[in-house]
Each structure stands twice: as structure tokens, then as C-alpha cells.
Short mmCIF file of C-alpha atoms in Angstrom, two decimals:
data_model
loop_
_atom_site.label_atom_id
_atom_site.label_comp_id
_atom_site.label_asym_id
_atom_site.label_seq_id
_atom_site.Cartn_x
_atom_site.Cartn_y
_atom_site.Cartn_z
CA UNK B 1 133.68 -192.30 -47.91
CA UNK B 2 134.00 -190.95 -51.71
CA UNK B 3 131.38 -189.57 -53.08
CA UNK B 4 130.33 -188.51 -56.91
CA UNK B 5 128.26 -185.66 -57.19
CA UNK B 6 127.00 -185.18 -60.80
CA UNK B 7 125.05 -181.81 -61.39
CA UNK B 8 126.40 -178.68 -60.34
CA UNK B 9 123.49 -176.25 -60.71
CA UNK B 10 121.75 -174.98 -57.80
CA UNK B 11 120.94 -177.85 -56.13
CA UNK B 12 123.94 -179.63 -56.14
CA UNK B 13 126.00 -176.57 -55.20
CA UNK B 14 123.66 -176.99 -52.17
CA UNK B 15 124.43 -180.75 -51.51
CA UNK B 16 128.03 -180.82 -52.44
CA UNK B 17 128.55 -177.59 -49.92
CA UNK B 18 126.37 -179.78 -47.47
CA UNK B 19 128.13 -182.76 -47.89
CA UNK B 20 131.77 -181.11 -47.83
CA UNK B 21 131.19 -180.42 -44.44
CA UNK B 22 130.63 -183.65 -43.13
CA UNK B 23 132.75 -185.02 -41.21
CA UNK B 24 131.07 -188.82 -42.06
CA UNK B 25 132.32 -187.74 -46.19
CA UNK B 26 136.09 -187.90 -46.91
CA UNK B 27 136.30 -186.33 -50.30
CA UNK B 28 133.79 -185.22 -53.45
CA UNK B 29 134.11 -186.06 -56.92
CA UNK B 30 131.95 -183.20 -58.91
CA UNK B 31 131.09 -183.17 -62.30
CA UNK B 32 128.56 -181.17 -64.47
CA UNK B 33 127.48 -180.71 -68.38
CA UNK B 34 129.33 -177.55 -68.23
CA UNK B 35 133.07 -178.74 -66.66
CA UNK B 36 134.00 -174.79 -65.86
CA UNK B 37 131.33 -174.60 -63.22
CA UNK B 38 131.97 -177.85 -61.56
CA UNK B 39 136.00 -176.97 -61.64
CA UNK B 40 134.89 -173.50 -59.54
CA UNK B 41 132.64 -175.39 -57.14
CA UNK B 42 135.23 -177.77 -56.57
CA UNK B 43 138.30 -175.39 -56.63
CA UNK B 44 136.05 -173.40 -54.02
CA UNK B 45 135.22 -175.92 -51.83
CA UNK B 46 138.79 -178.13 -51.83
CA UNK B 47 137.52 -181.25 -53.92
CA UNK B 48 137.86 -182.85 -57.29
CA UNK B 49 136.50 -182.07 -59.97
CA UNK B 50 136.10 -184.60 -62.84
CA UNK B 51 135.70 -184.22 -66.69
CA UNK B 52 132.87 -186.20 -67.09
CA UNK B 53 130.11 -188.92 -66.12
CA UNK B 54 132.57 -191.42 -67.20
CA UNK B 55 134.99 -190.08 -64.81
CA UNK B 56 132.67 -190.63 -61.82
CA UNK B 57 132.34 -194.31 -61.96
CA UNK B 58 135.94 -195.05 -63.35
CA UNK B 59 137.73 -193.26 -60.46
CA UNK B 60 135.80 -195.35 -57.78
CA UNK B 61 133.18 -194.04 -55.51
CA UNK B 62 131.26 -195.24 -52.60
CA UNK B 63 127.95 -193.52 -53.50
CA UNK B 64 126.45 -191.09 -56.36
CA UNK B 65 124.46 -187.86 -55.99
CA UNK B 66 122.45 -187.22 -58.95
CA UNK B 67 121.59 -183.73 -59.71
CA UNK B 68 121.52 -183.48 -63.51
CA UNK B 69 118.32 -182.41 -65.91
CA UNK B 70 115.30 -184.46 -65.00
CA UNK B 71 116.22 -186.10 -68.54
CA UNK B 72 119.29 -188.06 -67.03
CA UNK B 73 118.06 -189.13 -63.94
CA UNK B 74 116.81 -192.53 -65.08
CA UNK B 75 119.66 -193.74 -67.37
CA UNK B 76 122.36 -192.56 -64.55
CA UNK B 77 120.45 -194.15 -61.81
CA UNK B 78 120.36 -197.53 -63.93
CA UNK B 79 124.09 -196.69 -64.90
CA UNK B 80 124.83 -196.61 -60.40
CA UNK B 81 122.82 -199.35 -59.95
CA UNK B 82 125.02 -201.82 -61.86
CA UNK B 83 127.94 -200.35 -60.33
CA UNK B 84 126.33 -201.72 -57.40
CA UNK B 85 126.34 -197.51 -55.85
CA UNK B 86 123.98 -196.19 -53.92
CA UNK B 87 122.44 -193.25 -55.13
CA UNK B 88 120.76 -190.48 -53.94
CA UNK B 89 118.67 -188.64 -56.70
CA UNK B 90 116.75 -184.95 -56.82
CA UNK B 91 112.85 -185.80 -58.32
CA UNK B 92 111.08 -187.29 -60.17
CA UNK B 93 112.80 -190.07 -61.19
CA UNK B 94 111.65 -189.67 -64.95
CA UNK B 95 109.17 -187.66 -66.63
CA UNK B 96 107.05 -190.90 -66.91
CA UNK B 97 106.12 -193.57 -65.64
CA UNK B 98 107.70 -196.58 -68.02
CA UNK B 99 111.12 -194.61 -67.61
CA UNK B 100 110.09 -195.02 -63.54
CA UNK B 101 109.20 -198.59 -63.51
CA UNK B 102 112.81 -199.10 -65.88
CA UNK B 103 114.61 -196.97 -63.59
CA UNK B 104 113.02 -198.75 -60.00
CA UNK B 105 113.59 -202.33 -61.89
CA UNK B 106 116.97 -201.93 -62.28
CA UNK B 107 117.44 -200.87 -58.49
CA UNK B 108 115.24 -203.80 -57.34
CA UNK B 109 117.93 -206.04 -59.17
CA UNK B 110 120.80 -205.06 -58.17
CA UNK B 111 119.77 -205.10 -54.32
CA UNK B 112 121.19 -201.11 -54.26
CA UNK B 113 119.81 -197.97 -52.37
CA UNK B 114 117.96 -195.28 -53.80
CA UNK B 115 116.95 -192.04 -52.07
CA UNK B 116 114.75 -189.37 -53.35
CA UNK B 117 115.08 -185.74 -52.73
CA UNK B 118 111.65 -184.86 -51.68
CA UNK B 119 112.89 -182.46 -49.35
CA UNK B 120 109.40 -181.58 -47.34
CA UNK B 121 110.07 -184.75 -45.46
CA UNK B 122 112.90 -182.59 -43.68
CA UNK B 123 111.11 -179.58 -42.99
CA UNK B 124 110.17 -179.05 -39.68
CA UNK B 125 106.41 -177.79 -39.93
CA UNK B 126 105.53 -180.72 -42.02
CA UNK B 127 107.18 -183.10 -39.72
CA UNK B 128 105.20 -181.38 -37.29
CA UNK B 129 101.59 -181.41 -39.31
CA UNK B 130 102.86 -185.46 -39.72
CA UNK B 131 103.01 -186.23 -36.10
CA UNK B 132 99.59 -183.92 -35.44
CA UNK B 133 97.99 -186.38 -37.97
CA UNK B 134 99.45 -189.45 -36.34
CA UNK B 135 98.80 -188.38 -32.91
CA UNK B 136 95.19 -187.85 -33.37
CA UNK B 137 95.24 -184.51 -31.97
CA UNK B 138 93.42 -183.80 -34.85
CA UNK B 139 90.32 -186.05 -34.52
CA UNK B 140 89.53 -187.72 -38.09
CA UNK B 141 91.12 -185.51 -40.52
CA UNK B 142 88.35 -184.09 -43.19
CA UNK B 143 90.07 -181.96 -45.06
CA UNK B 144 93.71 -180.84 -46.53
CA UNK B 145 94.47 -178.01 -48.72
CA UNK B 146 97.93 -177.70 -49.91
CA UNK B 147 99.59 -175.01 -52.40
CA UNK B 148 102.94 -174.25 -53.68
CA UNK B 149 103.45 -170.72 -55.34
CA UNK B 150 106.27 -170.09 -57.70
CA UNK B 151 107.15 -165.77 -57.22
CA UNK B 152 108.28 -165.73 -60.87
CA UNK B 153 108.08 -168.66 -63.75
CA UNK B 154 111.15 -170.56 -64.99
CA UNK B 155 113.08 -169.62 -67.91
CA UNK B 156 110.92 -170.28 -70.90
CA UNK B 157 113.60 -172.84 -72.68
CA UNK B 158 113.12 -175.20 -69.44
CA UNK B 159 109.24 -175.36 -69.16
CA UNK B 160 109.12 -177.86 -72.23
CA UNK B 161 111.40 -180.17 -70.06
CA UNK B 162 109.62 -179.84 -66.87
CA UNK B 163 106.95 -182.08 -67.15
CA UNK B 164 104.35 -179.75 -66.66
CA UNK B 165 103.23 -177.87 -63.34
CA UNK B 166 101.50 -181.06 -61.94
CA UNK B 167 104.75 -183.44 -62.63
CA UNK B 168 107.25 -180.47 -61.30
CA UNK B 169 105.84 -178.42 -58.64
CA UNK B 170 102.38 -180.08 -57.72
CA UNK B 171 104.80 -183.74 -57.13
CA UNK B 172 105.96 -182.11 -53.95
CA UNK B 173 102.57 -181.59 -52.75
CA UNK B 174 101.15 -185.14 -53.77
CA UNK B 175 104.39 -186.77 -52.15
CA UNK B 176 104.06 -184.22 -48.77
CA UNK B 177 100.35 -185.73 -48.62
CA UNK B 178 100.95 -189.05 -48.69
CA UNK B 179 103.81 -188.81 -46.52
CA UNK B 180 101.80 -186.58 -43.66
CA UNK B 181 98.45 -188.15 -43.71
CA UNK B 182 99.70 -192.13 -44.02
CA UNK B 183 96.85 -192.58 -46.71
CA UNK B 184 96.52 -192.84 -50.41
CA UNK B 185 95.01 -191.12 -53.14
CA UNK B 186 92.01 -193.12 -54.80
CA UNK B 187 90.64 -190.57 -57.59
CA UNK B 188 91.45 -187.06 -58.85
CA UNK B 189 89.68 -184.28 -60.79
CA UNK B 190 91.92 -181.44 -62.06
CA UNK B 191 91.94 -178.16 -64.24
CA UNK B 192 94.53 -176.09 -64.86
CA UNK B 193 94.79 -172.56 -67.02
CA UNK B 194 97.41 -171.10 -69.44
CA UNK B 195 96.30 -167.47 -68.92
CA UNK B 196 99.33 -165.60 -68.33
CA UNK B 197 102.77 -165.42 -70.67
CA UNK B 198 102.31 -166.93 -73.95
CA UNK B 199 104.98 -169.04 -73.36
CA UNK B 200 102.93 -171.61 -70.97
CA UNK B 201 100.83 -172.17 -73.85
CA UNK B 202 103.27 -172.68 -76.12
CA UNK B 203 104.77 -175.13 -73.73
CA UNK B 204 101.61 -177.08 -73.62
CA UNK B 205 101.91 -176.44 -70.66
CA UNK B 206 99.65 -174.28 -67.86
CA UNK B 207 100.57 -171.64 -65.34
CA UNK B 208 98.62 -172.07 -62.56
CA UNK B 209 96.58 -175.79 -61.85
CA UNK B 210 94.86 -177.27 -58.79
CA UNK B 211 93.21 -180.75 -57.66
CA UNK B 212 90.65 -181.96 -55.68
CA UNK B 213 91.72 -185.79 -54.70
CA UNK B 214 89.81 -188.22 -52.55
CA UNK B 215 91.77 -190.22 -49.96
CA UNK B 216 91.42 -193.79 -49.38
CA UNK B 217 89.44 -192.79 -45.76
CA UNK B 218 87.17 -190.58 -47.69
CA UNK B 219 89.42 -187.27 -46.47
CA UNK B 220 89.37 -184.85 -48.97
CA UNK B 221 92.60 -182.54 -50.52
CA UNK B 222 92.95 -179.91 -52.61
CA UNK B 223 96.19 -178.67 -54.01
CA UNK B 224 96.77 -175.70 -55.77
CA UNK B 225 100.07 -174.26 -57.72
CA UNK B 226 101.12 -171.20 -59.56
CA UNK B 227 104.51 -169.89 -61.46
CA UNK B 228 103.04 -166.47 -61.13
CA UNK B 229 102.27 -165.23 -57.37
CA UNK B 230 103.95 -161.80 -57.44
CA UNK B 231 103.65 -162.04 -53.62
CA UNK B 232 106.35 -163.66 -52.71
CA UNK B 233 107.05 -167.81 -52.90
CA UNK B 234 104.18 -169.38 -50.78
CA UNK B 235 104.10 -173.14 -49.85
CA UNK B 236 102.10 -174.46 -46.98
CA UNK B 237 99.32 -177.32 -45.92
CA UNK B 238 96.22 -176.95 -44.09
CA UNK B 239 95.09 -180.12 -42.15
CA UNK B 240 91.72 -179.85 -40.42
CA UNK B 241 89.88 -182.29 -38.02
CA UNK B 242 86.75 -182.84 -35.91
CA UNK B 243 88.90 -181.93 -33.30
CA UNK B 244 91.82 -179.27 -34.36
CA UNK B 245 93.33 -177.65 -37.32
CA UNK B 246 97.18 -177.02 -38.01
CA UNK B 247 98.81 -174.99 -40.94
CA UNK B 248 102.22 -175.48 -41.69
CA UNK B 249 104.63 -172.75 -43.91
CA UNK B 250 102.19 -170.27 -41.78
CA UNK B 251 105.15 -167.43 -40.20
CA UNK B 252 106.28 -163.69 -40.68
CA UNK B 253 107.54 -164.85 -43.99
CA UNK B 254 104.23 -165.85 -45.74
CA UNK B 255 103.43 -163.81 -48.55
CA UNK B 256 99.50 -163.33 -47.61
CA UNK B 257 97.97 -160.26 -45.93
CA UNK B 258 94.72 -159.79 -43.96
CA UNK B 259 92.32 -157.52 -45.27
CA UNK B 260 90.86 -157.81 -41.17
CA UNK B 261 91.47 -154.97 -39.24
CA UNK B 262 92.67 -156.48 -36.64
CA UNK B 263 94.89 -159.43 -38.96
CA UNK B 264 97.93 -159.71 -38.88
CA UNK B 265 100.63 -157.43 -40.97
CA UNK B 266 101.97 -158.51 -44.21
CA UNK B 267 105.35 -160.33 -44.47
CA UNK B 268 108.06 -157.35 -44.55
CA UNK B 269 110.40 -159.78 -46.00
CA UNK B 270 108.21 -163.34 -48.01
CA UNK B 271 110.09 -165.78 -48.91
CA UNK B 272 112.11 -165.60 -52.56
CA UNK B 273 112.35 -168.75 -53.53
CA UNK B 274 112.38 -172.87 -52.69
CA UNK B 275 115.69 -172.67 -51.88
CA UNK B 276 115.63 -170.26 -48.93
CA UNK B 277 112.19 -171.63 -48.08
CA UNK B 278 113.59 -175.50 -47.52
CA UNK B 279 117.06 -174.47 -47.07
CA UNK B 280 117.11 -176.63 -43.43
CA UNK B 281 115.48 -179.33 -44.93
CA UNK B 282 118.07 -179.66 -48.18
CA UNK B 283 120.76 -179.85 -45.42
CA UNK B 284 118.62 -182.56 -43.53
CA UNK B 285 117.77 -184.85 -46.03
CA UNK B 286 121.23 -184.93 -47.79
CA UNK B 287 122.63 -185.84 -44.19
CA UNK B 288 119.72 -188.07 -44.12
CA UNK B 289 121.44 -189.84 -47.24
CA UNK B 290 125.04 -190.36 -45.18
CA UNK B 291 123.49 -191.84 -42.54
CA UNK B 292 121.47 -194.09 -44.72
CA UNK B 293 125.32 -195.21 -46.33
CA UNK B 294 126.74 -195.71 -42.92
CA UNK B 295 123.73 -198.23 -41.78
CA UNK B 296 122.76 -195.63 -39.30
CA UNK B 297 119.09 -195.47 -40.30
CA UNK B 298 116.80 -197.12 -43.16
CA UNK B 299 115.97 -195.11 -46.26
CA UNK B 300 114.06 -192.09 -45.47
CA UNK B 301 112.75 -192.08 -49.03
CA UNK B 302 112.84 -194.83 -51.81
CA UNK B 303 112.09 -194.99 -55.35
CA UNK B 304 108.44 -196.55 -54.49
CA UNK B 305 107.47 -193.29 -52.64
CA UNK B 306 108.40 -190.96 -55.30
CA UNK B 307 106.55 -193.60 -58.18
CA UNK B 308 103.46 -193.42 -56.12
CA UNK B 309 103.83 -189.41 -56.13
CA UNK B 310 104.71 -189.63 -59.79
CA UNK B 311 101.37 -191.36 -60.46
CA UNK B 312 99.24 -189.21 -59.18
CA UNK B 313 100.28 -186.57 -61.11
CA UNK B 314 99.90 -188.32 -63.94
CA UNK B 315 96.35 -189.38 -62.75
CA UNK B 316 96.34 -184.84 -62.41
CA UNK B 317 97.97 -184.77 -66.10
CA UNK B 318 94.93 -187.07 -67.60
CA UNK B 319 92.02 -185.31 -65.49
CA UNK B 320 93.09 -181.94 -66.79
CA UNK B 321 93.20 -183.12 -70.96
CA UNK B 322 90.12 -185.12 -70.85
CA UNK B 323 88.00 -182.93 -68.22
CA UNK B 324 86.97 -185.81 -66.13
CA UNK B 325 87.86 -187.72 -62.88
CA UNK B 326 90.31 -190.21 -62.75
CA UNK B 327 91.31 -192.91 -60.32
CA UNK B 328 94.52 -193.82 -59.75
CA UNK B 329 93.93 -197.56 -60.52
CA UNK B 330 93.03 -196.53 -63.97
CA UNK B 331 96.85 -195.00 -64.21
CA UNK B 332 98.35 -198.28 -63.21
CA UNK B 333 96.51 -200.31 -65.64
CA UNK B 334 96.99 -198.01 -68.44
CA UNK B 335 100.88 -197.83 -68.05
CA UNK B 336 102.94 -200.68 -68.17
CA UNK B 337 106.40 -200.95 -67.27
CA UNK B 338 109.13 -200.82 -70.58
CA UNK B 339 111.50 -203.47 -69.74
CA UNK B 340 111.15 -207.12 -69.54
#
């Protein structure tokens, strides 16, 4: 099979590399916004490299791997599903919710595949804390607390196309709940705080945020994110039952130390960045993606999952500006899809 990867940043050096060495994947077609870096990625890995978007879809592919700015995603997903392509696509689908419901309509249509890249489904502590959940070796779960920790913030140009922290980085957390517990998320109460660089604020935008959300058994969550934990980068999930409690991202490579005598040392060498964190998982899910083209498996991951993650962090996004709770079925009535 052909494939188009389009995006040629960090991430999609990861997939096309990942995807180049699969034996199920014949040949790449690689583009990017900035053609020089796609031609070295492509010159270094023996593929093709094309000028542009247009390029992708006129020289015939089998499927489409969309790695752009979150700004694209929507209109090239559309663009793949009436080429009748399968497409696998990094999050969020848009950076709201009509652009979602566009995006997911236009799928639904045309009868195509769509796989999101929420790449904690791969990772093999979550998958673990997923199958201590289902197998009730928990008891009744309680309580979850989840945080992702950014070492250092993003550029300062890319925080006003982020989204925000709850829309960006929180979206992994909201998604990884849903996914490990099997429930949903019936209200929300968040707060977040710009203290930090100026640029945050100037962003409209904060730099650290957190959540307390009520599940639809009465379980309650908490999740937590920074851009500034000088620590190291520290991701991880706490589930805790009547019966047993299970942490995942807990190893040598946590940024935390004990202030116990007798705890253990700190990390010698914490984890960088998301990248090296989930590198496993990246590989996983993208080979996840192949074997959802060759009818090996069903999709891991659809467009639903990632709108349902999407809307509670826009449920996150209202809490925090009006400083009050917010259930979820408020978000769906307020937002209305763009199209039809």
C-alpha cells in the first residue's frame, strides 16, 4: 500500500520513520508546509517526497496521515474523505466543536475510516490501569487523579494556536479517562492560573489548570496540567478502589522525589519530553492504523472518541471563564453542528 503522509514536524518524522519500516507499507508520499524538510525526511528515509497537498491526492494513495497544524486537520480530513481515503489524524480534530461535528459529518458520509492519534491507548501502563479497572481487581473505583506536566512551555508564537492547556494537553487526559474507566463524564468544575511568563496571559491562555469531573457512576477525577514543571516531563494516572490502587507512568524515570527517609531516590535521568515518554506507544498506534487498512482489526480510535474528549474540554474551557460547574449536556446543547 501507498501512503500520503502530510506534516513533517516531529510527529510525522515519527510516523513516516514508523511506517517506512513496515513491511505491510510499500512506499510514502511526504509532504510538509516547508517542502525542504519533507525532501530531507524523504531523501533520508528512501521515499517520495511531494510538492504539495495537491500532490498527495493527485498521485494516488491508499490512505492519508495527517500531521499538519491543528488548523488543517478538519478541511484535509473532509478533503480524504471525498477521496474516499482513510485517514489517520494526530488530535483534536479541530479547535472546536462545529469544525468537529463538520469534520465527523463528512466521514459519516462517505462511509471512510478515521483514526485518532491519542497515543495513551498504546502505552502499556495505561493498558494495564484499563484492564485493572475492567477486571475488578480494583473493587468500585472512587477516585482518579490524572496529570500531565510539560518540563518547559511551547514556543510563545504557537500557544495562540493551541487551543488552550485544557484543549491541548488536558485532551489526552480526558480521552485516557474515558478510555480506562469505560464511563463518562457528567459535570466539570475547573480553574486554571496565568502566573508564570507573560506570554500565557497574553495568549489568553493559562499555564498550569486542573479539574475535578464527576463520572456517570458517581467516581470522581481530577486532572491536573502544567507547561512549567522544571522537574522533568511527568504524566501518570492514579486509580483507586475499595479494594486496590494502581498508578501508571510511576518508574525510575518520574520526575518526583520523596521527602521520606526511607522513599525512594529521585529519577537520575526524568523523562524530557512526550516524545520519549510515549515513544512505544507512537510506534503502536501508527501500526495500529495498518492493520486497521488491511481489515486486520476494527478502529482502535474513531472520530466519536476524540469529539467526546473534545467536549469535555470545552465543558473545562467554560467552567474556568465563568467560575462555575458545568455539565457536559449543557455543551451539547449549546453547540450545534455548522453544516447542514
Amino acid at each position: 500500500m501507498r501512503i500520503g503522509v502530510i506534516g513533517t514536524g516531529r510527529i510525522g518524522t515519527i510516523h513516516a520513520n514508523t511506517l517506512s519500516r513496515s513491511r505491510e507499507v510499500g512506499s510514502l508520499i511526504l509532504t510538509d508546509a516547508d517542502p525542504a524538510r519533507a525532501q530531507a525526511l524523504a531523501h533520508r528515509l528512501g521515499e517520495t517526497a511531494a510538492p504539495g497537498v495537491e500532490e498527495i491526492f493527485r498521485w494516488g494513495v491508499d490512505a492519508v496521515v495527517i500531521t499538519t497544524a491543528t488548523a488543517a486537520h478538519a478541511e484535509l480530513i473532509g478533503r480524504a474523505a471525498r477521496s474516499g481515503l482513510p485517514v489517520f489524524c494526530e488530535k483534536p480534530i479541530a479547535l472546536d466543536l462545529p469544525g468537529t461535528l463538520h469534520a465527523l459529518a463528512e466521514v459519516e458520509a462517505a462511509g471512510t475510516v478515521l483514526q485518532m492519534g491519542f497515543q495513551r491507548r498504546f502505552d502499556a501502563g495505561y493498558a494495564g490501569a484499563r484492564e485493572a479497572v475492567r477486571s475488578g481487581r480494583l473493587g468500585r473505583l472512587h477516585t482518579v487523579r490524572a496529570t500531565t506536566s510539560d518540563q518547559s512551555p511551547p514556543p510563545p508564537e504557537w500557544l495562540p494556536l493551541s487551543g488552550g492547556l485544557f484543549r491541548d494537553t488536558l485532551i489526552h487526559d480526558f480521552d485516557a479517562l474515558r478510555w480506562v474507566t469505560g464511563r463518562e463524564v457528567t459535570d466539570v468544575y475547573a480553574a486554571g492560573s496565568d502566573a508564570g511568563p507573560p506570554m500565557f496571559r497574553q495568549a489568553g491562555d493559562v499555564s498550569t489548570g486542573g479539574a475535578l469531573l464527576t463520572l456517570d457512576d458517581g467516581t470522581l477525577a481530577t486532572a491536573t496540567a502544567t507547561r512549567l514543571n522544571g522537574a522533568g516531563y511527568d504524566v501518570r494516572m492514579e486509580l483507586a478502589g475499595e479494594r486496590d490502587t494502581v498508578v501508571v507512568g510511576l518508574d525510575d524515570r518520574t520526575p518526583v522525589a520523596s521527602t521520606e527517609p526511607t522513599g525512594p531516590p529521585a529519577a537520575s535521568r526524568p523523562w524530557t519530553g512526550f516524545l520519549e515518554r510515549f515513544g512505544p506507544a507512537y510506534e503502536a498506534e501508527l501500526r495500529a492504523f495498518v492493520e486497521v487498512l488491511r481489515g486486520e482489526r476494527p478502529n482502535p480510535c474513531d472520530g466519536q472518541e476524540a469529539l467526546q474528549a473534545l467536549r469535555i474540554a470545552e465543558a473545562c474551557e467554560v467552567s474556568r471563564r465563568e467560575r462555575r460547574p458545568v455539565r457536559l449536556l449543557e455543551i451539547q446543547d449549546r453547540v450545534q453542528p455548522s453544516y447542514g
